[in-house]
């Protein structure tokens, strides 16, 4: 039962209070698509305002697409696009359709170029660390007998010592509080996302993520029939007006963010922005998925509180070893409120996507190796040297390329004016990832500097000097 008068927010002007109330009633599904609103006259009585105030509020909501006026019959809540029933098997066509997107042409070109490379290509298109930078953890002692014994410590959420090691690292770094939370091991961050979406959403549900974003080209959303809505992210500020609008129009269920060393911008969302985003999401009860795969690489002085530590009950946290120990480790994890954790574990078991024990035991040996911390320090130092040298070369030789130097991670997000930049750089044997992969234009591109040791830095300088 809607209590129109008492639920009206205590804000002025009154027509705004009315729009806000109707928006939240739609969001909370107390007003359903196709439902008829009381007449303007009736609403004016219920709210104890002039009829013109109600008219103005309804006009705003109609032009925002939330209401529909039918002449002679009244005002109705807009219909959402038809939602079909849950498919029982994977729709392979959707995977195949992916190949027709404009970004897949670039992906194919990048794969082809690498396949034909005879050592000439300066590869700045990689998603991860080059092999030579992956921490060298030496000899990890494991014999088969120990491995068999380790299986006794297998729990539903994964290999217990690994869960404890990861939990301990997070608590030490103060990224997470693990009380009343479930930490479960998965086969990487992508798999975590798939598991979360599959467990919590239904076909036709909507999620939002930043634009530009790595998630733009992820096949996961189409595979499970989830609708996606990009929210502009400019200088690491999310357009909160667009976010609110999209939340209301499309009944967004989840907001997916990669706030630290974001892929592709390499930048960090500030604490102030995080709090603003959280506040809005809390207001509309939108859950946040925080993808923190680069969290390992953040220097303590630059560390910003994770969304998860700011609002443990509203955020599902995911991370993995891919950006540190290589993506072939296929080890990731999720930290979720207990009730959600239980659901995720059930679905994980049902879908039989429980990660290999062998990989989990190895990952635990790697993370507890005595050289682990020294190796990470060595890695972050080397990355910062490479970042400094590469940005120096680019500033010197490409003054018209605009980019912000990030504090860590391995990406530069470069904006310039030439829409053919991908092809032109490729002619110089420089391979980058163009903007359309991340949902922006051909004038933007992502440059992974991690691959640029001294020799490649010199080659990069030589290749770009030819332009001058
Ligand atoms: C932001 C982000 N999330 C998730 C992934 C995938 O991680 P994983 O290899 O653990 O599935 C990537 C890989 O590039 C990424 O950049």
Short mmCIF file of C-alpha atoms and ligand atoms in Angstrom, two decimals:
data_model
loop_
_atom_site.label_atom_id
_atom_site.label_comp_id
_atom_site.label_asym_id
_atom_site.label_seq_id
_atom_site.Cartn_x
_atom_site.Cartn_y
_atom_site.Cartn_z
CA UNK A 1 0.00 0.00 0.00
CA UNK A 2 1.49 3.34 -1.01
CA UNK A 3 1.25 6.10 1.51
CA UNK A 4 1.53 8.99 -0.95
CA UNK A 5 1.41 11.82 1.53
CA UNK A 6 3.66 10.46 4.29
CA UNK A 7 6.30 9.00 1.96
CA UNK A 8 6.82 12.29 0.12
CA UNK A 9 10.49 13.33 0.70
CA UNK A 10 10.76 16.49 2.79
CA UNK A 11 12.49 18.54 0.11
CA UNK A 12 11.65 21.61 -1.88
CA UNK A 13 10.47 22.45 -4.49
CA UNK A 14 7.51 20.13 -4.08
CA UNK A 15 7.41 18.96 -7.71
CA UNK A 16 10.95 17.56 -7.22
CA UNK A 17 9.85 15.74 -4.09
CA UNK A 18 7.03 14.16 -6.13
CA UNK A 19 9.39 13.09 -8.96
CA UNK A 20 11.77 11.59 -6.42
CA UNK A 21 9.01 9.65 -4.71
CA UNK A 22 7.59 8.24 -7.95
CA UNK A 23 11.11 7.31 -9.11
CA UNK A 24 11.79 5.34 -5.93
CA UNK A 25 8.40 3.64 -6.06
CA UNK A 26 9.22 2.45 -9.60
CA UNK A 27 12.70 1.35 -8.52
CA UNK A 28 11.33 -0.58 -5.54
CA UNK A 29 8.74 -2.14 -7.85
CA UNK A 30 5.89 -0.75 -5.77
CA UNK A 31 4.70 0.83 -9.01
CA UNK A 32 4.85 -1.73 -11.81
CA UNK A 33 5.13 -1.33 -15.59
CA UNK A 34 1.71 -0.76 -17.10
CA UNK A 35 0.19 0.35 -13.80
CA UNK A 36 -2.02 3.43 -13.93
CA UNK A 37 -1.21 6.34 -11.65
CA UNK A 38 -4.02 8.10 -9.76
CA UNK A 39 -5.33 11.12 -11.70
CA UNK A 40 -3.52 14.47 -11.40
CA UNK A 41 -6.41 15.84 -9.39
CA UNK A 42 -6.32 12.90 -7.00
CA UNK A 43 -2.53 13.11 -6.63
CA UNK A 44 -2.80 16.87 -5.90
CA UNK A 45 -5.23 16.02 -3.09
CA UNK A 46 -3.03 13.20 -1.76
CA UNK A 47 0.09 15.37 -1.75
CA UNK A 48 -1.78 18.42 -0.62
CA UNK A 49 -0.36 20.58 -3.44
CA UNK A 50 -1.64 22.50 -6.47
CA UNK A 51 -2.52 20.49 -9.52
CA UNK A 52 0.10 22.43 -11.53
CA UNK A 53 2.81 21.08 -9.20
CA UNK A 54 1.73 17.51 -9.93
CA UNK A 55 1.54 18.28 -13.69
CA UNK A 56 5.09 19.54 -13.66
CA UNK A 57 6.39 16.43 -11.86
CA UNK A 58 4.55 14.09 -14.23
CA UNK A 59 5.84 15.99 -17.25
CA UNK A 60 9.45 15.54 -16.05
CA UNK A 61 8.92 11.84 -15.49
CA UNK A 62 7.22 11.44 -18.87
CA UNK A 63 10.05 13.13 -20.71
CA UNK A 64 12.53 10.94 -18.83
CA UNK A 65 10.67 7.93 -20.27
CA UNK A 66 9.46 6.63 -16.92
CA UNK A 67 5.78 7.45 -17.50
CA UNK A 68 3.53 7.36 -20.52
CA UNK A 69 0.52 9.63 -20.95
CA UNK A 70 -2.35 8.11 -22.89
CA UNK A 71 -4.80 10.75 -23.97
CA UNK A 72 -8.16 10.36 -22.39
CA UNK A 73 -7.09 7.43 -20.27
CA UNK A 74 -4.45 8.69 -17.82
CA UNK A 75 -0.79 8.27 -16.94
CA UNK A 76 0.92 4.87 -16.78
CA UNK A 77 4.28 3.46 -15.68
CA UNK A 78 6.34 2.69 -18.81
CA UNK A 79 6.74 -0.86 -19.98
CA UNK A 80 10.22 -2.37 -19.99
CA UNK A 81 11.41 -4.36 -23.01
CA UNK A 82 10.07 -7.94 -23.01
CA UNK A 83 11.99 -10.27 -20.74
CA UNK A 84 12.21 -13.81 -22.00
CA UNK A 85 12.35 -16.90 -19.85
CA UNK A 86 15.65 -18.29 -18.58
CA UNK A 87 17.40 -20.42 -21.22
CA UNK A 88 18.48 -23.82 -20.02
CA UNK A 89 21.63 -24.02 -22.06
CA UNK A 90 24.37 -21.70 -23.27
CA UNK A 91 23.37 -19.73 -26.32
CA UNK A 92 26.40 -20.32 -28.51
CA UNK A 93 25.09 -17.96 -31.17
CA UNK A 94 25.64 -15.08 -28.83
CA UNK A 95 29.31 -16.02 -28.54
CA UNK A 96 29.54 -16.20 -32.30
CA UNK A 97 27.70 -12.92 -32.77
CA UNK A 98 30.42 -11.33 -30.69
CA UNK A 99 32.73 -11.78 -33.65
CA UNK A 100 30.69 -9.26 -35.57
CA UNK A 101 31.32 -6.37 -33.20
CA UNK A 102 33.63 -3.59 -34.29
CA UNK A 103 36.03 -4.28 -31.44
CA UNK A 104 36.44 -7.92 -32.42
CA UNK A 105 37.97 -6.78 -35.72
CA UNK A 106 40.70 -5.14 -33.67
CA UNK A 107 41.05 -8.16 -31.41
CA UNK A 108 41.49 -10.36 -34.48
CA UNK A 109 44.05 -7.99 -35.96
CA UNK A 110 46.02 -8.02 -32.71
CA UNK A 111 45.99 -11.85 -32.58
CA UNK A 112 47.05 -12.10 -36.23
CA UNK A 113 49.86 -9.58 -35.77
CA UNK A 114 51.23 -11.53 -32.82
CA UNK A 115 50.98 -14.82 -34.70
CA UNK A 116 53.00 -13.42 -37.60
CA UNK A 117 55.52 -11.57 -35.43
CA UNK A 118 59.15 -12.43 -35.99
CA UNK A 119 60.43 -10.39 -33.08
CA UNK A 120 59.85 -6.96 -34.64
CA UNK A 121 56.63 -6.01 -32.89
CA UNK A 122 56.71 -3.61 -29.93
CA UNK A 123 53.75 -5.08 -28.09
CA UNK A 124 51.93 -2.50 -25.96
CA UNK A 125 48.59 -4.29 -26.33
CA UNK A 126 49.02 -6.98 -23.66
CA UNK A 127 46.54 -7.26 -20.80
CA UNK A 128 49.06 -8.48 -18.30
CA UNK A 129 52.69 -8.54 -17.25
CA UNK A 130 55.33 -9.77 -19.69
CA UNK A 131 56.76 -13.14 -18.65
CA UNK A 132 60.10 -11.65 -17.54
CA UNK A 133 58.39 -9.46 -14.89
CA UNK A 134 56.28 -12.16 -13.27
CA UNK A 135 57.76 -12.72 -9.77
CA UNK A 136 60.35 -15.44 -9.79
CA UNK A 137 59.37 -17.58 -6.85
CA UNK A 138 61.95 -20.31 -7.47
CA UNK A 139 61.39 -23.86 -6.37
CA UNK A 140 57.99 -24.47 -4.79
CA UNK A 141 58.24 -27.74 -2.89
CA UNK A 142 55.38 -30.15 -3.46
CA UNK A 143 55.36 -33.92 -3.87
CA UNK A 144 52.35 -35.96 -4.86
CA UNK A 145 51.91 -37.38 -1.38
CA UNK A 146 51.70 -33.86 0.07
CA UNK A 147 49.22 -32.90 -2.59
CA UNK A 148 47.02 -35.89 -1.78
CA UNK A 149 47.16 -34.98 1.90
CA UNK A 150 46.32 -31.36 1.09
CA UNK A 151 42.98 -32.51 -0.31
CA UNK A 152 41.87 -33.25 3.23
CA UNK A 153 41.77 -29.49 3.69
CA UNK A 154 39.43 -28.94 0.76
CA UNK A 155 36.27 -27.13 1.79
CA UNK A 156 33.29 -25.92 -0.20
CA UNK A 157 34.89 -22.48 -0.50
CA UNK A 158 38.23 -23.92 -1.61
CA UNK A 159 41.57 -25.08 -0.19
CA UNK A 160 41.52 -23.85 3.41
CA UNK A 161 45.20 -22.79 3.68
CA UNK A 162 44.81 -20.72 0.48
CA UNK A 163 41.64 -19.08 1.81
CA UNK A 164 43.49 -18.26 5.03
CA UNK A 165 46.55 -16.92 3.20
CA UNK A 166 44.47 -14.64 0.96
CA UNK A 167 42.34 -13.51 3.90
CA UNK A 168 45.45 -12.73 5.90
CA UNK A 169 47.03 -10.71 3.07
CA UNK A 170 43.83 -8.67 2.67
CA UNK A 171 43.53 -8.01 6.38
CA UNK A 172 47.17 -7.00 6.61
CA UNK A 173 46.76 -4.57 3.73
CA UNK A 174 43.50 -3.37 5.35
CA UNK A 175 41.70 -3.77 2.01
CA UNK A 176 38.94 -5.86 3.53
CA UNK A 177 37.25 -6.75 6.77
CA UNK A 178 36.34 -10.39 6.65
CA UNK A 179 33.87 -10.61 9.51
CA UNK A 180 30.48 -11.92 8.40
CA UNK A 181 31.85 -12.40 4.90
CA UNK A 182 32.55 -15.49 2.81
CA UNK A 183 35.82 -15.76 0.91
CA UNK A 184 35.60 -18.35 -1.84
CA UNK A 185 38.15 -19.41 -4.42
CA UNK A 186 37.27 -19.33 -8.13
CA UNK A 187 38.99 -19.91 -11.45
CA UNK A 188 39.89 -16.22 -11.95
CA UNK A 189 38.14 -12.85 -11.92
CA UNK A 190 36.17 -13.47 -15.14
CA UNK A 191 34.82 -16.66 -13.68
CA UNK A 192 33.94 -14.84 -10.47
CA UNK A 193 31.94 -12.31 -12.44
CA UNK A 194 30.17 -15.04 -14.38
CA UNK A 195 29.35 -16.86 -11.14
CA UNK A 196 27.98 -13.71 -9.49
CA UNK A 197 25.84 -12.71 -12.46
CA UNK A 198 24.57 -16.24 -12.96
CA UNK A 199 23.74 -16.59 -9.26
CA UNK A 200 22.10 -13.24 -8.64
CA UNK A 201 20.52 -12.06 -11.89
CA UNK A 202 17.84 -13.20 -14.25
CA UNK A 203 17.81 -12.95 -18.04
CA UNK A 204 16.88 -9.40 -19.00
CA UNK A 205 18.22 -7.86 -15.79
CA UNK A 206 20.41 -4.81 -16.15
CA UNK A 207 23.89 -3.92 -14.95
CA UNK A 208 25.95 -0.76 -15.36
CA UNK A 209 29.68 -0.22 -15.71
CA UNK A 210 32.03 2.62 -16.50
CA UNK A 211 32.89 3.76 -19.97
CA UNK A 212 35.70 3.30 -20.93
CA UNK A 213 35.95 -0.13 -19.43
CA UNK A 214 37.43 -3.57 -19.90
CA UNK A 215 33.91 -4.96 -19.33
CA UNK A 216 32.73 -3.39 -22.59
CA UNK A 217 34.14 -6.27 -24.63
CA UNK A 218 33.41 -9.06 -22.16
CA UNK A 219 31.25 -11.83 -23.64
CA UNK A 220 29.87 -12.76 -20.23
CA UNK A 221 26.92 -10.37 -20.25
CA UNK A 222 25.56 -11.49 -23.60
CA UNK A 223 26.14 -15.11 -22.75
CA UNK A 224 23.80 -14.96 -19.81
CA UNK A 225 21.41 -12.44 -21.31
CA UNK A 226 22.14 -9.50 -19.03
CA UNK A 227 21.65 -6.00 -20.42
CA UNK A 228 24.55 -3.56 -19.96
CA UNK A 229 24.56 0.21 -19.62
CA UNK A 230 27.75 2.26 -19.86
CA UNK A 231 28.18 5.24 -17.53
CA UNK A 232 30.68 7.90 -18.66
CA UNK A 233 33.83 8.05 -16.57
CA UNK A 234 35.80 11.25 -17.17
CA UNK A 235 39.02 11.92 -15.25
CA UNK A 236 37.92 9.10 -12.93
CA UNK A 237 34.69 10.90 -12.09
CA UNK A 238 31.58 8.92 -12.84
CA UNK A 239 28.68 10.94 -14.23
CA UNK A 240 26.31 10.43 -11.32
CA UNK A 241 23.38 12.11 -13.07
CA UNK A 242 23.61 9.59 -15.89
CA UNK A 243 24.03 6.80 -13.35
CA UNK A 244 20.90 7.86 -11.49
CA UNK A 245 18.96 8.20 -14.71
CA UNK A 246 20.04 4.76 -15.91
CA UNK A 247 19.27 3.22 -12.50
CA UNK A 248 15.74 4.55 -12.73
CA UNK A 249 15.04 3.86 -16.37
CA UNK A 250 16.52 0.39 -16.53
CA UNK A 251 16.14 -0.90 -12.97
CA UNK A 252 19.88 -1.50 -12.64
CA UNK A 253 20.67 -4.33 -10.23
CA UNK A 254 24.47 -4.13 -10.10
CA UNK A 255 27.17 -1.57 -10.75
CA UNK A 256 30.50 -3.14 -11.77
CA UNK A 257 33.63 -1.15 -11.07
CA UNK A 258 37.38 -1.65 -11.36
CA UNK A 259 38.34 1.37 -9.24
CA UNK A 260 42.09 0.84 -8.74
CA UNK A 261 44.36 1.11 -11.78
CA UNK A 262 41.27 0.77 -13.89
CA UNK A 263 41.54 -1.12 -17.14
CA UNK A 264 42.05 0.80 -19.51
CA UNK A 265 42.71 4.21 -17.91
CA UNK A 266 45.24 2.93 -15.36
CA UNK A 267 43.85 5.46 -12.89
CA UNK A 268 42.32 5.32 -9.40
CA UNK A 269 38.84 6.48 -8.35
CA UNK A 270 39.35 8.89 -5.42
CA UNK A 271 37.91 8.28 -1.96
CA UNK A 272 35.54 11.21 -2.38
CA UNK A 273 34.19 9.80 -5.65
CA UNK A 274 33.91 6.34 -4.12
CA UNK A 275 31.80 7.76 -1.32
CA UNK A 276 29.54 9.62 -3.75
CA UNK A 277 29.02 6.53 -5.89
CA UNK A 278 28.33 4.46 -2.78
CA UNK A 279 25.81 6.94 -1.46
CA UNK A 280 23.84 6.90 -4.69
CA UNK A 281 23.95 3.11 -4.90
CA UNK A 282 22.82 2.81 -1.29
CA UNK A 283 19.96 5.19 -1.93
CA UNK A 284 18.66 2.93 -4.70
CA UNK A 285 19.85 -0.33 -3.12
CA UNK A 286 22.18 -1.14 -6.00
CA UNK A 287 24.88 -3.69 -5.20
CA UNK A 288 28.44 -2.96 -6.32
CA UNK A 289 30.87 -5.50 -7.71
CA UNK A 290 34.38 -4.25 -7.06
CA UNK A 291 36.93 -5.82 -9.39
CA UNK A 292 40.30 -5.28 -7.75
CA UNK A 293 42.61 -7.42 -9.87
CA UNK A 294 45.28 -4.70 -9.79
CA UNK A 295 45.04 -4.18 -6.02
CA UNK A 296 48.32 -6.07 -5.55
CA UNK A 297 50.26 -3.38 -7.31
CA UNK A 298 49.19 -0.38 -5.30
CA UNK A 299 51.76 1.37 -3.16
CA UNK A 300 50.57 1.84 0.44
CA UNK A 301 50.94 5.63 0.16
CA UNK A 302 48.57 5.76 -2.81
CA UNK A 303 46.10 3.25 -1.45
CA UNK A 304 42.47 4.35 -1.36
CA UNK A 305 39.99 2.45 0.81
CA UNK A 306 38.26 -0.24 -1.18
CA UNK A 307 34.50 -0.01 -1.79
CA UNK A 308 34.32 -3.29 0.06
CA UNK A 309 35.87 -1.88 3.22
CA UNK A 310 33.66 1.22 2.98
CA UNK A 311 30.42 -0.78 2.70
CA UNK A 312 31.02 -4.50 3.35
CA UNK A 313 27.30 -5.33 3.18
CA UNK A 314 26.68 -3.69 -0.20
CA UNK A 315 29.77 -4.74 -2.10
CA UNK A 316 30.98 -8.00 -3.61
CA UNK A 317 34.75 -7.94 -4.00
CA UNK A 318 36.65 -9.92 -6.63
CA UNK A 319 40.33 -10.28 -7.33
CA UNK A 320 42.74 -12.76 -8.86
CA UNK A 321 46.39 -13.68 -9.34
CA UNK A 322 46.30 -12.98 -13.08
CA UNK A 323 47.91 -9.53 -13.00
CA UNK A 324 50.66 -10.72 -10.68
CA UNK A 325 51.51 -14.34 -11.35
CA UNK A 326 50.12 -14.63 -14.89
CA UNK A 327 46.58 -15.25 -16.11
CA UNK A 328 47.24 -18.96 -16.68
CA UNK A 329 47.19 -19.48 -12.89
CA UNK A 330 43.36 -19.28 -13.17
CA UNK A 331 43.01 -18.53 -9.50
CA UNK A 332 40.71 -15.81 -8.28
CA UNK A 333 38.44 -15.21 -5.31
CA UNK A 334 35.27 -13.51 -4.20
CA UNK A 335 34.51 -11.87 -0.88
CA UNK A 336 30.76 -11.52 -0.39
CA UNK A 337 28.33 -11.05 2.50
CA UNK A 338 27.65 -14.47 4.04
CA UNK A 339 24.16 -14.98 2.63
CA UNK A 340 25.36 -14.17 -0.90
CA UNK A 341 28.47 -16.29 -0.36
CA UNK A 342 26.25 -19.31 0.41
CA UNK A 343 24.31 -18.81 -2.79
CA UNK A 344 27.50 -18.44 -4.83
CA UNK A 345 28.89 -21.67 -3.39
CA UNK A 346 25.71 -23.56 -4.27
CA UNK A 347 25.76 -22.31 -7.86
CA UNK A 348 29.50 -22.91 -8.19
CA UNK A 349 28.99 -26.53 -7.18
CA UNK A 350 25.94 -26.94 -9.37
CA UNK A 351 27.75 -25.58 -12.42
CA UNK A 352 30.83 -27.61 -11.47
CA UNK A 353 33.17 -24.68 -11.85
CA UNK A 354 35.13 -25.48 -8.71
CA UNK A 355 38.80 -24.58 -9.35
CA UNK A 356 41.46 -27.29 -9.54
CA UNK A 357 42.97 -28.28 -6.18
CA UNK A 358 46.34 -28.61 -7.86
CA UNK A 359 46.23 -24.95 -8.89
CA UNK A 360 45.04 -23.93 -5.42
CA UNK A 361 47.82 -25.79 -3.62
CA UNK A 362 50.42 -24.30 -5.99
CA UNK A 363 48.97 -20.81 -5.55
CA UNK A 364 49.20 -21.16 -1.79
CA UNK A 365 52.85 -22.25 -2.02
CA UNK A 366 53.55 -19.22 -4.22
CA UNK A 367 51.81 -16.73 -1.93
CA UNK A 368 53.51 -18.07 1.19
CA UNK A 369 56.97 -18.35 -0.38
CA UNK A 370 59.47 -16.42 1.71
CA UNK A 371 60.57 -14.35 -1.29
CA UNK A 372 57.02 -13.30 -2.20
CA UNK A 373 57.02 -9.81 -0.64
CA UNK A 374 60.51 -8.97 -1.89
CA UNK A 375 59.49 -10.10 -5.36
CA UNK A 376 56.41 -7.86 -5.34
CA UNK A 377 58.51 -4.90 -4.25
CA UNK A 378 60.98 -5.63 -7.03
CA UNK A 379 58.12 -5.82 -9.51
CA UNK A 380 56.47 -2.54 -8.50
CA UNK A 381 59.85 -0.79 -8.59
CA UNK A 382 60.64 -2.08 -12.08
CA UNK A 383 57.15 -1.12 -13.27
CA UNK A 384 57.60 2.40 -12.00
CA UNK A 385 60.97 2.71 -13.81
CA UNK A 386 59.42 1.50 -17.05
CA UNK A 387 56.47 3.85 -16.59
CA UNK A 388 58.77 6.80 -16.02
CA UNK A 389 60.94 6.06 -19.04
CA UNK A 390 58.10 5.32 -21.43
CA UNK A 391 56.11 8.42 -20.42
CA UNK A 392 59.27 10.51 -20.86
CA UNK A 393 59.70 9.21 -24.43
CA UNK A 394 56.03 9.84 -25.24
CA UNK A 395 56.02 13.35 -23.73
CA UNK A 396 59.13 14.20 -25.74
CA UNK A 397 58.16 12.72 -29.09
CA UNK A 398 54.38 12.91 -29.01
CA UNK A 399 53.43 16.17 -27.30
CA UNK A 400 49.96 16.01 -28.88
CA UNK A 401 49.18 12.72 -27.14
CA UNK A 402 47.22 13.45 -23.98
CA UNK A 403 47.51 11.16 -21.02
CA UNK A 404 47.77 11.21 -17.27
CA UNK A 405 50.69 9.32 -15.76
CA UNK A 406 49.17 6.72 -13.44
CA UNK A 407 50.57 5.88 -10.02
CA UNK A 408 50.86 2.19 -10.76
CA UNK A 409 49.45 -0.71 -12.74
CA UNK A 410 50.61 -1.05 -16.33
CA UNK A 411 48.38 1.00 -18.57
CA UNK A 412 48.45 4.46 -20.13
CA UNK A 413 45.19 5.72 -21.63
CA UNK A 414 46.09 8.02 -24.50
CA UNK A 415 43.83 10.49 -26.29
CA UNK A 416 44.82 12.20 -29.53
CA UNK A 417 43.17 13.40 -32.74
CA UNK A 418 43.98 10.82 -35.39
CA UNK A 419 41.26 8.17 -35.90
CA UNK A 420 43.72 5.97 -37.83
CA UNK A 421 46.24 5.84 -35.00
CA UNK A 422 45.97 2.04 -34.53
CA UNK A 423 46.88 1.34 -38.16
CA UNK A 424 49.56 4.05 -38.26
CA UNK A 425 51.28 2.73 -35.13
CA UNK A 426 51.07 -0.79 -36.47
CA UNK A 427 52.97 0.34 -39.58
CA UNK A 428 55.76 1.27 -37.17
CA UNK A 429 55.44 -2.16 -35.53
CA UNK A 430 53.82 -0.70 -32.40
CA UNK A 431 50.78 -2.69 -31.29
CA UNK A 432 48.23 -0.98 -29.00
CA UNK A 433 44.61 -1.59 -27.98
CA UNK A 434 42.23 0.93 -29.53
CA UNK A 435 39.35 2.74 -27.81
CA UNK A 436 36.43 0.83 -29.42
CA UNK A 437 37.46 -2.26 -27.42
CA UNK A 438 36.65 -0.24 -24.30
CA UNK A 439 33.59 1.52 -25.68
CA UNK A 440 35.19 4.80 -26.81
CA UNK A 441 36.46 6.17 -30.14
CA UNK A 442 39.28 5.20 -32.49
CA UNK A 443 41.17 8.26 -31.31
CA UNK A 444 41.83 6.75 -27.88
CA UNK A 445 44.09 3.83 -27.18
CA UNK A 446 45.53 1.85 -24.30
CA UNK A 447 49.30 1.43 -24.09
CA UNK A 448 50.76 -1.26 -21.78
CA UNK A 449 54.21 0.01 -20.79
CA UNK A 450 55.11 -3.06 -18.68
CA UNK A 451 56.58 -4.79 -21.70
CA UNK A 452 59.12 -2.00 -22.33
CA UNK A 453 62.53 -2.92 -20.98
CA UNK A 454 65.52 -0.72 -21.89
CA UNK A 455 65.96 -2.32 -25.30
CA UNK A 456 62.29 -1.92 -26.23
CA UNK A 457 62.31 1.63 -24.89
CA UNK A 458 65.10 2.41 -27.35
CA UNK A 459 63.22 0.78 -30.19
CA UNK A 460 60.09 2.73 -29.25
CA UNK A 461 62.08 5.96 -29.28
CA UNK A 462 63.53 5.11 -32.69
CA UNK A 463 60.13 4.16 -34.14
CA UNK A 464 58.46 7.37 -32.94
CA UNK A 465 61.44 9.57 -33.89
CA UNK A 466 60.91 8.66 -37.56
CA UNK A 467 57.78 10.83 -37.42
CA UNK A 468 59.66 13.94 -36.53
C1 LIG B 1 39.64 -5.38 -14.76
C2 LIG B 1 39.84 -6.81 -15.07
N1 LIG B 1 39.05 -7.72 -14.50
C3 LIG B 1 39.20 -9.04 -14.76
C4 LIG B 1 40.14 -9.49 -15.64
C5 LIG B 1 40.24 -10.96 -15.89
O1 LIG B 1 40.95 -11.56 -14.84
P1 LIG B 1 41.17 -13.14 -14.75
O2 LIG B 1 42.32 -13.48 -15.66
O3 LIG B 1 41.50 -13.40 -13.33
O4 LIG B 1 39.93 -13.80 -15.19
C6 LIG B 1 40.97 -8.58 -16.30
C7 LIG B 1 41.96 -9.03 -17.28
O5 LIG B 1 42.47 -8.27 -18.08
C8 LIG B 1 40.81 -7.20 -15.99
O6 LIG B 1 41.58 -6.28 -16.57
#
